Structure formats: C-alpha cells, structure tokens
Coordinates of C-alpha atoms in Angstrom, one line a residue:
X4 CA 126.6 133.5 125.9
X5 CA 130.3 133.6 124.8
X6 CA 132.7 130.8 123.8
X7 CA 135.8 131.4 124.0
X8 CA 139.4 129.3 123.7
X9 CA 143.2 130.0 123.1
X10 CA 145.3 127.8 121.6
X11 CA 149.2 128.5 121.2
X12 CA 148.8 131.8 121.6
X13 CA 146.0 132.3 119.1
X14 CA 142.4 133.4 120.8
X15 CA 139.0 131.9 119.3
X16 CA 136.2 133.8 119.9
X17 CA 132.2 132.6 119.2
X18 CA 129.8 135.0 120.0
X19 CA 126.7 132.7 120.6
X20 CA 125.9 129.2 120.5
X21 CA 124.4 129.3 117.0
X22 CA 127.9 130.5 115.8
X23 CA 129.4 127.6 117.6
X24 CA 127.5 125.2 116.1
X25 CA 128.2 126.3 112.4
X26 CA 132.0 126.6 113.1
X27 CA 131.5 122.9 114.5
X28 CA 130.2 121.6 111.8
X29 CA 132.2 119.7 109.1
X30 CA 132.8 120.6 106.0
X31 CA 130.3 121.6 103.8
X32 CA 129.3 124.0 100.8
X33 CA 126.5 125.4 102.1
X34 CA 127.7 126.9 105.5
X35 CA 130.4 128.4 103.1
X36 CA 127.8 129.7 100.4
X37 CA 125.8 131.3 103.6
X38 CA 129.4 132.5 105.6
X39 CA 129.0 130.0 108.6
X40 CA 131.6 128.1 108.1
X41 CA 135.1 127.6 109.8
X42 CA 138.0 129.8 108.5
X43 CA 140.0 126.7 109.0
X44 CA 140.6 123.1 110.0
X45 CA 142.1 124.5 113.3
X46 CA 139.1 126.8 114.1
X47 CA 137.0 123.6 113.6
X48 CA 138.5 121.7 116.0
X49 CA 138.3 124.3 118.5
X50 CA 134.9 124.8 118.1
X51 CA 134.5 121.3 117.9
X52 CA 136.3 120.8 121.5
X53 CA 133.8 123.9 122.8
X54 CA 130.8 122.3 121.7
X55 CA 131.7 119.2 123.1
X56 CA 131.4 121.0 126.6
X57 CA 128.4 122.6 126.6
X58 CA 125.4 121.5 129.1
X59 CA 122.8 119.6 126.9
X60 CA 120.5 122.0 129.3
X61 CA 121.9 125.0 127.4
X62 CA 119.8 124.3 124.0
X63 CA 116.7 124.7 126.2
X64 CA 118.0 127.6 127.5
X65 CA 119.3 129.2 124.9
X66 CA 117.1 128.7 121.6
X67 CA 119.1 129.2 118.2
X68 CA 116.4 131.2 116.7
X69 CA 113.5 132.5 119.5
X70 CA 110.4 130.8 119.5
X71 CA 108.8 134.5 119.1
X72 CA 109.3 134.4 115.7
X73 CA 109.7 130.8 114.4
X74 CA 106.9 128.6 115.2
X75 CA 109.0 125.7 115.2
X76 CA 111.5 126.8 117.5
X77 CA 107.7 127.2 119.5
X78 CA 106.9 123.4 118.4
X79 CA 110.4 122.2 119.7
X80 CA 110.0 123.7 123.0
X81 CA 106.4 122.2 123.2
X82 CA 107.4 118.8 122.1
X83 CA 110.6 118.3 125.1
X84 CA 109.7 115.9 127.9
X85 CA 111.3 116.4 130.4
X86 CA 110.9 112.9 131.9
X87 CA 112.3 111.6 129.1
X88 CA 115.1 114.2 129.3
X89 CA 116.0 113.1 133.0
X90 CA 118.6 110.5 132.3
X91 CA 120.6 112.6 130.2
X92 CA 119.8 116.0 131.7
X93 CA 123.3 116.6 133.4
X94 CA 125.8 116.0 130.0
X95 CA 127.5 117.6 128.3
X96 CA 127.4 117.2 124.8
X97 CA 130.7 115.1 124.7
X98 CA 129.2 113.1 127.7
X99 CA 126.3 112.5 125.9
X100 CA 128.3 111.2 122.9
X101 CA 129.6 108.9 124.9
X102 CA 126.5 107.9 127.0
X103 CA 125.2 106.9 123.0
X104 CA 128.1 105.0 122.6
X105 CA 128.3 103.2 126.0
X106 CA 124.6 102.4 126.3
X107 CA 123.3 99.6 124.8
X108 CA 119.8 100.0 125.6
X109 CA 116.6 100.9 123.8
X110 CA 117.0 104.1 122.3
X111 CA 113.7 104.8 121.5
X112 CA 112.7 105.8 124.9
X113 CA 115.0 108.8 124.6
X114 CA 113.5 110.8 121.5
X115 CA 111.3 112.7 123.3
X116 CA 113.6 114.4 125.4
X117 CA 115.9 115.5 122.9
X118 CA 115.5 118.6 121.0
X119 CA 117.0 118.6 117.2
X120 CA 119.8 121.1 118.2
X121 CA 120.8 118.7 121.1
X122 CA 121.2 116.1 118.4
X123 CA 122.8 118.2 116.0
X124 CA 124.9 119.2 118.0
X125 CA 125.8 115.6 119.1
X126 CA 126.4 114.5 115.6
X127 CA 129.0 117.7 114.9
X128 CA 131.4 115.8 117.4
X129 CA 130.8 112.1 116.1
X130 CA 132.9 110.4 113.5
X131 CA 131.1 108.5 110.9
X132 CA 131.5 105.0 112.4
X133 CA 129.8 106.6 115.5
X134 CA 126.8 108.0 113.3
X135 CA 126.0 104.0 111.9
X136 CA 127.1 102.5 115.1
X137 CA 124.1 104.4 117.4
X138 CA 121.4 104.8 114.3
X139 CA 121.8 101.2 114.2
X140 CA 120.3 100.7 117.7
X141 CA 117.5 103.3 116.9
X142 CA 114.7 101.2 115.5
X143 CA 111.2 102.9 114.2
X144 CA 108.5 101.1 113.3
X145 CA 105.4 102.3 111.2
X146 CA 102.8 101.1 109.0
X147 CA 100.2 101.2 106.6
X148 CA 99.5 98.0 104.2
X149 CA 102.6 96.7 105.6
X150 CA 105.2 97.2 108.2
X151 CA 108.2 99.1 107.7
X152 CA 111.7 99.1 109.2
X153 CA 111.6 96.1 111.2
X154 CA 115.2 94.6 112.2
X155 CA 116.5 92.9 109.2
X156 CA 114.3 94.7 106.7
X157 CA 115.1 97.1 104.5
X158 CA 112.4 98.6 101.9
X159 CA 112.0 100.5 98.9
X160 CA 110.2 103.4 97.4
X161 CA 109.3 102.3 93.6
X162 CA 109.9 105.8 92.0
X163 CA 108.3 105.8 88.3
X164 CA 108.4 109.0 87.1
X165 CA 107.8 110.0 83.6
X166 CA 108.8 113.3 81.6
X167 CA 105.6 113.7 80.8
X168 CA 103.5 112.2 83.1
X169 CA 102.4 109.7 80.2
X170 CA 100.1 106.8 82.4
X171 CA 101.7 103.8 80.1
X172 CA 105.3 104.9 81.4
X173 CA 104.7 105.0 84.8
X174 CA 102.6 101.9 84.4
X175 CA 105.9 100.1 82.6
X176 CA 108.1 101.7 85.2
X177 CA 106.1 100.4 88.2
X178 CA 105.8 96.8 86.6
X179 CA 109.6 96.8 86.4
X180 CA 110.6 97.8 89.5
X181 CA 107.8 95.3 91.3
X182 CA 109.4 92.3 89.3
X183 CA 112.9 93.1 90.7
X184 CA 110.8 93.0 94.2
X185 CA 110.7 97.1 94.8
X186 CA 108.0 99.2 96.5
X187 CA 107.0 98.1 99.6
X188 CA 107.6 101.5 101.4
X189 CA 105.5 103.4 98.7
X190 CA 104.9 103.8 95.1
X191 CA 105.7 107.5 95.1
X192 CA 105.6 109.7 91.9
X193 CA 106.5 112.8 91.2
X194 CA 104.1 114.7 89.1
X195 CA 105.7 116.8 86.1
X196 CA 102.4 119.2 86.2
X197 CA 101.1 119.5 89.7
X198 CA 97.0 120.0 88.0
X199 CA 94.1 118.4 89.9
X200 CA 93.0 116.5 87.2
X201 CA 96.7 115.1 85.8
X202 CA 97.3 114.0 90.0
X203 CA 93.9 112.6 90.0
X204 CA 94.8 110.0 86.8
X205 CA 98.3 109.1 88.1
X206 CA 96.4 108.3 91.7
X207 CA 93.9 106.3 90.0
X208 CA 96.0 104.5 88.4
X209 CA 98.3 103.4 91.4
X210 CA 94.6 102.8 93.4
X211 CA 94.0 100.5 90.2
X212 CA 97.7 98.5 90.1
X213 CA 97.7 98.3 93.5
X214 CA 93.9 96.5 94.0
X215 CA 94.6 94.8 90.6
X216 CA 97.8 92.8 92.2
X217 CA 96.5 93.1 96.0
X218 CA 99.6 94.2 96.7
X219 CA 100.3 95.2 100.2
X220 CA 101.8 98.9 99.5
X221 CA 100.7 102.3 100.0
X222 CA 100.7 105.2 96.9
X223 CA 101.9 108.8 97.1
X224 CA 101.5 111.4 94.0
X225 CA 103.9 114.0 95.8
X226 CA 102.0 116.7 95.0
X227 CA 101.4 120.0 97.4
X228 CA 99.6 119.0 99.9
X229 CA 96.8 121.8 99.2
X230 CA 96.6 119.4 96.2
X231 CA 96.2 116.5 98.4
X232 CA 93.8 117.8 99.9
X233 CA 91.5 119.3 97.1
X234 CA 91.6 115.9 96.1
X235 CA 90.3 114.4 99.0
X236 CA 87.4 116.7 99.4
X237 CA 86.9 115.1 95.5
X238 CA 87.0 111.4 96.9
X239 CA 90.1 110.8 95.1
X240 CA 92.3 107.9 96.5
X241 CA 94.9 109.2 98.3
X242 CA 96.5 107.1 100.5
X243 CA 99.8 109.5 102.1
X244 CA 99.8 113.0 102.3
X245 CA 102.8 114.5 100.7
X246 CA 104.8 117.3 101.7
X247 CA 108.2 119.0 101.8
X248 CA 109.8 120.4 104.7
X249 CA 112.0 122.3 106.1
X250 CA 113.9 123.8 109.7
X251 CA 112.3 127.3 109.8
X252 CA 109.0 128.6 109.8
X253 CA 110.6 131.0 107.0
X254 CA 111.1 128.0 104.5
X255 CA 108.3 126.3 105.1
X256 CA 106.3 129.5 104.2
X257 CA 108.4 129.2 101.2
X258 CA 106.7 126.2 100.6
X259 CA 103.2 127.4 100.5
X260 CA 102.9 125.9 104.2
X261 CA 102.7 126.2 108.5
X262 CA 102.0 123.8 111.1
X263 CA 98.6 124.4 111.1
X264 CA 97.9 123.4 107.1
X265 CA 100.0 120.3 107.8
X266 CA 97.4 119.8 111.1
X267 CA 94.4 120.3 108.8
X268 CA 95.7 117.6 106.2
X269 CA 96.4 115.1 108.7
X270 CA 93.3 115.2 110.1
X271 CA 91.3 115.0 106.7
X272 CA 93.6 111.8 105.9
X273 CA 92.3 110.3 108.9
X274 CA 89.0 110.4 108.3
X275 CA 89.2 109.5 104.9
X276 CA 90.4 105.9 106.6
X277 CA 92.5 104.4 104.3
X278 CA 94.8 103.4 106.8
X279 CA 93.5 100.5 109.2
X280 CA 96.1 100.2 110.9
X281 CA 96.6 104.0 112.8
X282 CA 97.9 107.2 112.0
X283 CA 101.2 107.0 110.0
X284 CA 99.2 108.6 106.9
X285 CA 102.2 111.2 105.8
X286 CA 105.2 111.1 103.9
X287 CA 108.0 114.1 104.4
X288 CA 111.2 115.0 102.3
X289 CA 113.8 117.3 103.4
X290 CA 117.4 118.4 102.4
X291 CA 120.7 120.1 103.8
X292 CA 120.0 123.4 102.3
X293 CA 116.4 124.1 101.7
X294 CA 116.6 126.7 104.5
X295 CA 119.5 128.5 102.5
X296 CA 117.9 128.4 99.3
X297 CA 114.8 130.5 100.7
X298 CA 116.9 132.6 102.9
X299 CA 115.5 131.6 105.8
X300 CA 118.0 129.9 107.4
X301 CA 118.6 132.5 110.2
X302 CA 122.3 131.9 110.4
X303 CA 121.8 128.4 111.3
X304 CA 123.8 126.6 109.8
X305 CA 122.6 123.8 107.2
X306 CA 122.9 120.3 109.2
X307 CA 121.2 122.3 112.3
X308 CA 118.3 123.7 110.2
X309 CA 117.9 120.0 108.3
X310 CA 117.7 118.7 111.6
X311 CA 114.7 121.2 113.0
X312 CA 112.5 119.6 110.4
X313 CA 112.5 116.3 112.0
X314 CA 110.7 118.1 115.2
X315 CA 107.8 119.0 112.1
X316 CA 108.0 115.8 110.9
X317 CA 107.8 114.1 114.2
X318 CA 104.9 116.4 115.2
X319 CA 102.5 114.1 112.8
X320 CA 104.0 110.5 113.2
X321 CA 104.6 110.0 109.4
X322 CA 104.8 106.7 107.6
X323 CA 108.0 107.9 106.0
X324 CA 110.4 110.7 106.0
X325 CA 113.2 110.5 103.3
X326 CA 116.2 112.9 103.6
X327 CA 117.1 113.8 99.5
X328 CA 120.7 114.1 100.4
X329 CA 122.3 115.3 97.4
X330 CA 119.7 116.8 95.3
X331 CA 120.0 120.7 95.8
X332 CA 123.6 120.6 93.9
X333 CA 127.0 121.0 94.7
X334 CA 126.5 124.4 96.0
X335 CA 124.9 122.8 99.2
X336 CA 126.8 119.5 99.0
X337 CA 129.7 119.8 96.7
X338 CA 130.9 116.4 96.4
X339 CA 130.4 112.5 97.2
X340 CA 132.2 113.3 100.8
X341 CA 129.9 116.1 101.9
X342 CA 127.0 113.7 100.7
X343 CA 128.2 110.9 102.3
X344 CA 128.4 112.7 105.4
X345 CA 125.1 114.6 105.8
X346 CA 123.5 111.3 104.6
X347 CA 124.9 109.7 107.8
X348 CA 124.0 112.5 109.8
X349 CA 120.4 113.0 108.4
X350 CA 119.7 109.4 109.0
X351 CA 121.6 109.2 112.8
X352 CA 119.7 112.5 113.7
X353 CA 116.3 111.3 112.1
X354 CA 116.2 108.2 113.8
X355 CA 117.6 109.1 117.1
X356 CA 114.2 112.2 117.2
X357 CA 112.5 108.9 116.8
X358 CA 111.8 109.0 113.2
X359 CA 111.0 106.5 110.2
X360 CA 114.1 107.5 108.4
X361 CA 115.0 106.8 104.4
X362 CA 117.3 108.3 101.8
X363 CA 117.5 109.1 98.6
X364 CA 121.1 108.5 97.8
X365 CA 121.6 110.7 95.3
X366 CA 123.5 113.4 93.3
X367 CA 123.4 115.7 90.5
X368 CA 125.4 115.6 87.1
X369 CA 127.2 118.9 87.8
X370 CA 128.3 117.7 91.5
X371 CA 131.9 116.2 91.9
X372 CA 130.6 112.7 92.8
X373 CA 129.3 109.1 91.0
X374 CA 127.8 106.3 91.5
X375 CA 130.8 104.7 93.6
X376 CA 130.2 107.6 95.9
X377 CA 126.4 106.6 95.7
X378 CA 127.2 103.1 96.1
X379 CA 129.3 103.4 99.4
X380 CA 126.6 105.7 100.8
X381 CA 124.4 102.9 100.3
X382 CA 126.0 100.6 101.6
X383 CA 126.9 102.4 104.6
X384 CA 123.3 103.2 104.9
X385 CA 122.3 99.8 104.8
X386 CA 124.8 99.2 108.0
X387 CA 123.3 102.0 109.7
X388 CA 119.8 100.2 110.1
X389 CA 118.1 102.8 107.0
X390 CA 114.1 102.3 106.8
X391 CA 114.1 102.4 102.6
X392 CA 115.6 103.8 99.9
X393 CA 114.7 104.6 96.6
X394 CA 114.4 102.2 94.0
X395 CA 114.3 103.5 90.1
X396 CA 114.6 102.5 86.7
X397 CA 118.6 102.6 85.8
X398 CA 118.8 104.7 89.1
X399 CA 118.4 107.8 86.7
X400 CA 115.2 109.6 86.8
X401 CA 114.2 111.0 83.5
X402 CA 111.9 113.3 85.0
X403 CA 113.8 115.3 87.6
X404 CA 117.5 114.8 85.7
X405 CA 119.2 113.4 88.8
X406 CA 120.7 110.2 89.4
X407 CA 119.9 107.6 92.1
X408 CA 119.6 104.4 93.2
X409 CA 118.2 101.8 91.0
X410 CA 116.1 98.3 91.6
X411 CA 119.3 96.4 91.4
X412 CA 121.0 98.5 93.9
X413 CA 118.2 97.5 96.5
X414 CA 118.7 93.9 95.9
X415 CA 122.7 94.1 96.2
X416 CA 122.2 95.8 99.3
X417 CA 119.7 92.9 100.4
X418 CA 121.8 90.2 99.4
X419 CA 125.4 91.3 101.0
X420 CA 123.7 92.4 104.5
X421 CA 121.2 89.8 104.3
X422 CA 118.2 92.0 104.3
X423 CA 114.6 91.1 103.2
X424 CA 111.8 93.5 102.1
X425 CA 108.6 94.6 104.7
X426 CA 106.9 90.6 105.6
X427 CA 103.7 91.3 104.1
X428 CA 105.7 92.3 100.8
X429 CA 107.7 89.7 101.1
X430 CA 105.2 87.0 100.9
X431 CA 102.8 88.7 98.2
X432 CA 107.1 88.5 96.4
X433 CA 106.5 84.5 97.4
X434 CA 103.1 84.4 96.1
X435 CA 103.6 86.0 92.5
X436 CA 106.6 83.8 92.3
X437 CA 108.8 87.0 91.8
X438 CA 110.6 85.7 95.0
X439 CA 111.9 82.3 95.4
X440 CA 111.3 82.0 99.5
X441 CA 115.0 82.1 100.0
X442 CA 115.1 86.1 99.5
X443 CA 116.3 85.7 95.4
X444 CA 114.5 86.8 92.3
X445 CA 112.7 83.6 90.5
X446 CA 113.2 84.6 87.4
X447 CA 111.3 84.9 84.0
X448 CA 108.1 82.6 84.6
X449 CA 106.8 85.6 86.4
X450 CA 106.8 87.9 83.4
X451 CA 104.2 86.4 81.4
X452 CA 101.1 86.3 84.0
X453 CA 102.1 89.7 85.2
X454 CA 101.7 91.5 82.1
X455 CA 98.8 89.1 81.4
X456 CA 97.0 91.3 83.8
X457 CA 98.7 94.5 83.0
X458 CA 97.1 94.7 79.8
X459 CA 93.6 94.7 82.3
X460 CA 94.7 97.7 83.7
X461 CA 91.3 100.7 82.9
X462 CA 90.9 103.6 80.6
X463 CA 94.1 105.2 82.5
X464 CA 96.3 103.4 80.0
X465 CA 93.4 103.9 76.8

C-alpha cells in the first residue's frame, strides 16, 4: 500500500508501510547508517502525521517482513489474540495513542493483542513524557528467589565482571556491590572466555556466595545458551538461561540461534527445577541495531526491529529482559539524545508487549554522551516504572570497556523516588544489617562479619 501527502506544494511519497515507519521514526544513526531515515525534519513530520492514520488492523494485514521467510514475523502472527485485540481493533494509530493516554485502566490485559509493530509504531508518534507516562501504568511481575518489579520497587543486576575472569575479583566485586544493597534482580557475569570449564567455576562460585549468605537472588553466567545448556546436561547450577536476541530470524541466526533452540533450553531449565516458584527461568538482552550490524534488518528500520524481539522474548515468559541501550556505539546511537530516547522507547514498548523490562543505561567512550546523559536517563527510567538496572563497580566495566551505571547510582535513584529493592531482598538487607529498615545503608558494622565469611568461600578462590 501507498502513502502519500502534499504539503505546500511539495508531494511525499512512501511506498509501503515499512518505509513509513522508518521515515517516522526520530532521529537516529542507525536508520541513517542503513538509508531509512528521513531526508528531513519536514519529511518526518509528514510521515509522522501518515502513520498516525493508519488502521492498527493494517499491521496484521500487511506484515513488514512476510512470515514466509522470517519465523518471527510467523511467531508474531501466532502470538495476536484477537480477543484481547477487540477493544482497540478500530484505531488508528493516533487514536490509539490517545486511548493509552486517556485510559487509566490495567494495561496488562492489552499485551496480547498487540503486535510489536503496532507498538512501534505507537511510540514513533509519542513524545517522551508520553513514553514514561503509559510505561508507568504497565506493571510486570516475575519471579524466582524473589519478586521483581512490584510498584515501588526498583532492582538491580550486580554486574562483577573481571578482565580476566579471575574468581577473587568477581568475588570482591560481588561483595561490594551486595554491601551498597545491589543484586536482587540477578548476579549476572559476563564471561571473558565463553569455555565450559571457566563458565562452570564462575557458576559455582555464585551457587556458593549465594547459599553461603542465603541470599534470595538468582545467578546468570551470560554465556551462549548452547553453553547453558551443555552445562546442564553436566549438573552444573544454572539457575537463568542466557541469551541475546534480536528482531529477525536473520540476526538471531547470527547469533548461533532460532526459536526452536530457545524452546529446547527452556524446557531443560524447567526440569532441572531450580525455580520453585514457575517458569520465569530466562534472561534476554537486546539493542537498537543488532539487526543492522548482521545485515539482517530487512529494511526495517532499528526501533521496529528492537521491538520484534520482545515477541521472542515474550514467547518464553522470562525473568528478565534488559534493553543495552547504548552499547553498539555511536554509529547506532550517536549521542546521549538518541540514547535517551530509544531507552524510553525500549522500555514503553517492552512493557506495554507485557514484558519484565530493564536497562542498561549505558554508553561508549567514543559516543558524544556522559554520565549526565546517563544520569538523566536514569532518572527518567526510574519515573517510567523500570524493572532493574544495572549496578557496577564505579559504573565502568573493566571487562567489556563501557561505562554504566554504578551501586551508588541505584541507591540515588532509590532514595529521590522513594524506591526500595525486591521484599525478600530487602529484608535479607535488614537481616545482614546492610539496611537500616528505613530503606538507608547501615554502615561499616556490616563489613567485618561479611568478609568473616568471605574468606569461607571453597577452592574457587584457592
């Protein structure tokens, strides 16, 4: 189908929806690296105004890459409900816009009629404000040892990683960030060699921290999940499966991975049992851009394609999915306004396909943003209703050379919104006297009977 508009004299032509969408979409170095993006401001708008008219129906109807030949555009056309679909099946995307904003209902009860190009497509139109004010509403519950992203909660991944993978580091690391109160959504490393044996130790030793402390957490080595699995069959504890995700069925064979292998690994996690409390057993990470870097974006543009990889992640109700929104470079997101702005939309779209959604507020040294970019980001995160966010040492991680956010961000952001970590994490905070009961660090008389027991700790740290 054709778009078409003329404005003073000056005729804008898209030739399918999937063009329309790209030329909709704000301003970002990706769509420009791939040649999707507007030729200017004015043709923005335009497409913009289009968009905003086009039957929510339409996206059924007219699939941005066919399902014969992308198995996720298959899985997003299996997934729609259509009774979930009714109440919004007659807008247009600007009506549905303002439906969000008008409605102050449950939003959960929507996800499953919504495809992620409807929502993309919804977000394209929305200013910021709009992104936190509807995000806010969309709460998603999940858990493992504890319960994450209930209202007034906001958690952390404790993210240790070491250069070298050396087990004393990440030990160190991990006791630092639990004294500052981080790591109730995970304990997540990222291996620097992806072996079976090295993932086994670092495993191990979170198993052993973890039982040594009783604290109520979960572990990830984010490893492949072929890895993950191996390691299972070897009775290693693994308590989430890890894996990276992305749009396409292209990129994710990019990865080493389909729907099916994901299926598989799901399924072995459940009967390992580790979980007691159901089947949020998997931890996802995506970026705007992954699609491009692979070339298998299929001239969708980059927000789109980040968006089709919630309907993957949704597929296996995860414990956690975590958007990396500035980690690819400046070539995807060239400065702190582009990552700003897809960290808004990765989050609103995440949650509103009924997702578990974090971030990794982040950038890279050779991007044309800081920490005050980071830190605004974070807070506007924070107001948007975000699941967790990352927690590392001097928010720079010495192991993938990118900067972050740090344990002391976490408990700024807790402090001015008035936020408090997942309960059950909270109390063991109350128990170890890290936490003074009134959501505040104790102090220094927890130091001393911590690392009493650290020193316990097996032949991982020999």
């Amino acid at each position: 189908m054709n778009y078409f508009a003329t404005v003073r004299g000056k005729g804008f032509n898209f030739r399918d929806l999937r063009t329309l969408m790209a030329k909709a979409s704000p301003m970002r170095s990706a769509d420009v690296l791939a040649g999707l993006a507007a030729d200017s401001e004015v043709e923005r708008a335009v497409a913009q105004r289009l968009l905003a008219e086009v039957p929510l129906r339409q996206f059924l109807e007219e699939p941005l890459i066919p399902p014969e030949i992308d198995e996720v555009s298959q899985l997003i056309l299996d997934q729609h409900d259509t009774l979930a679909f009714a109440p919004i099946a007659g807008l247009t995307v600007g009506e549905f816009r303002d439906w969000l904003l008008a409605d102050t209902s449950d939003l959960s009860r929507l996800s499953a009629g919504l495809t992620p190009e409807m929502v993309a497509a919804v977000c394209k139109i929305m200013r910021n404000q709009d992104l936190i004010a509807v995000a806010r509403r969309c709460r998603v519950v999940t858990r493992f040892r504890n319960t994450i992203g209930l209202p007034g909660r906001l958690s952390t991944r404790l993210q240790p990683n070491h250069p070298t993978d050396d087990p004393r580091g990440i030990a160190a690391s991990i006791l630092d960030g639990l004294l500052y109160g981080s790591g109730d959504a995970v304990i997540g490393i990222n291996p620097a060699t992806d072996n079976l044996g090295n993932v086994h130790t670092l495993l191990t030793l979170l198993d052993e921290i973890i039982n040594l402390y009783k604290i109520p957490t979960q572990s990830c080595v984010l490893t492949h999940v072929t890895t993950s699995m191996e390691l299972m069959r070897r009775g290693a504890p693994v308590d989430l499966v890890f894996q990276s995700i992305a749009g396409t069925e292209a990129a994710n064979r990019s990865f080493g991975i389909n729907l099916a292998m994901l299926r598989e690994a799901k399924a072995m996690a459940e009967s390992v049992g580790r979980n007691r409390f159901g089947s949020n057993l998997m931890y996802f990470e995506t970026g705007q851009g992954s699609a491009l870097s692979a070339n298998a974006h299929h001239g969708v543009d980059a927000q789109t394609c980040e968006a089709r990889a919630y309907a993957v992640a949704r597929e296996f109700s995860p414990l956690l999915v975590n958007t990396v929104v500035g980690f690819i470079g400046p070539e995807y997101l060239y400065d702190g306004k582009q990552i700003i702005r897809s960290g808004l939309e990765d989050h609103f779209c995440g949650k509103l396909l009924g997702l578990p959604m974090g971030c990794d507020i982040c950038y890279t040294n050779h991007a044309e943003a800081d920490q005050n970019d980071m830190d605004n980001l974070l807070t506007l995160l924070g107001v948007a209703g975000c699941n967790f966010i990352m927690g590392i040492p001097g928010a720079d991680d010495v192991m993938l050379a990118y900067q972050s956010t740090s344990f002391h961000d976490a408990l700024y952001l807790r402090q001015v919104l008035g936020l408090k970590p997942a309960p059950e994490f909270e109390a063991w905070l109350e128990q170890m006297g890290i936490f003074d009961g009134q959501n505040r660090l104790a102090g220094s008389r927890t130091v001393t009977p911590l690392l009493s027991n650290f020193h316990g700790l097996s032949g991982a740290l020999s």
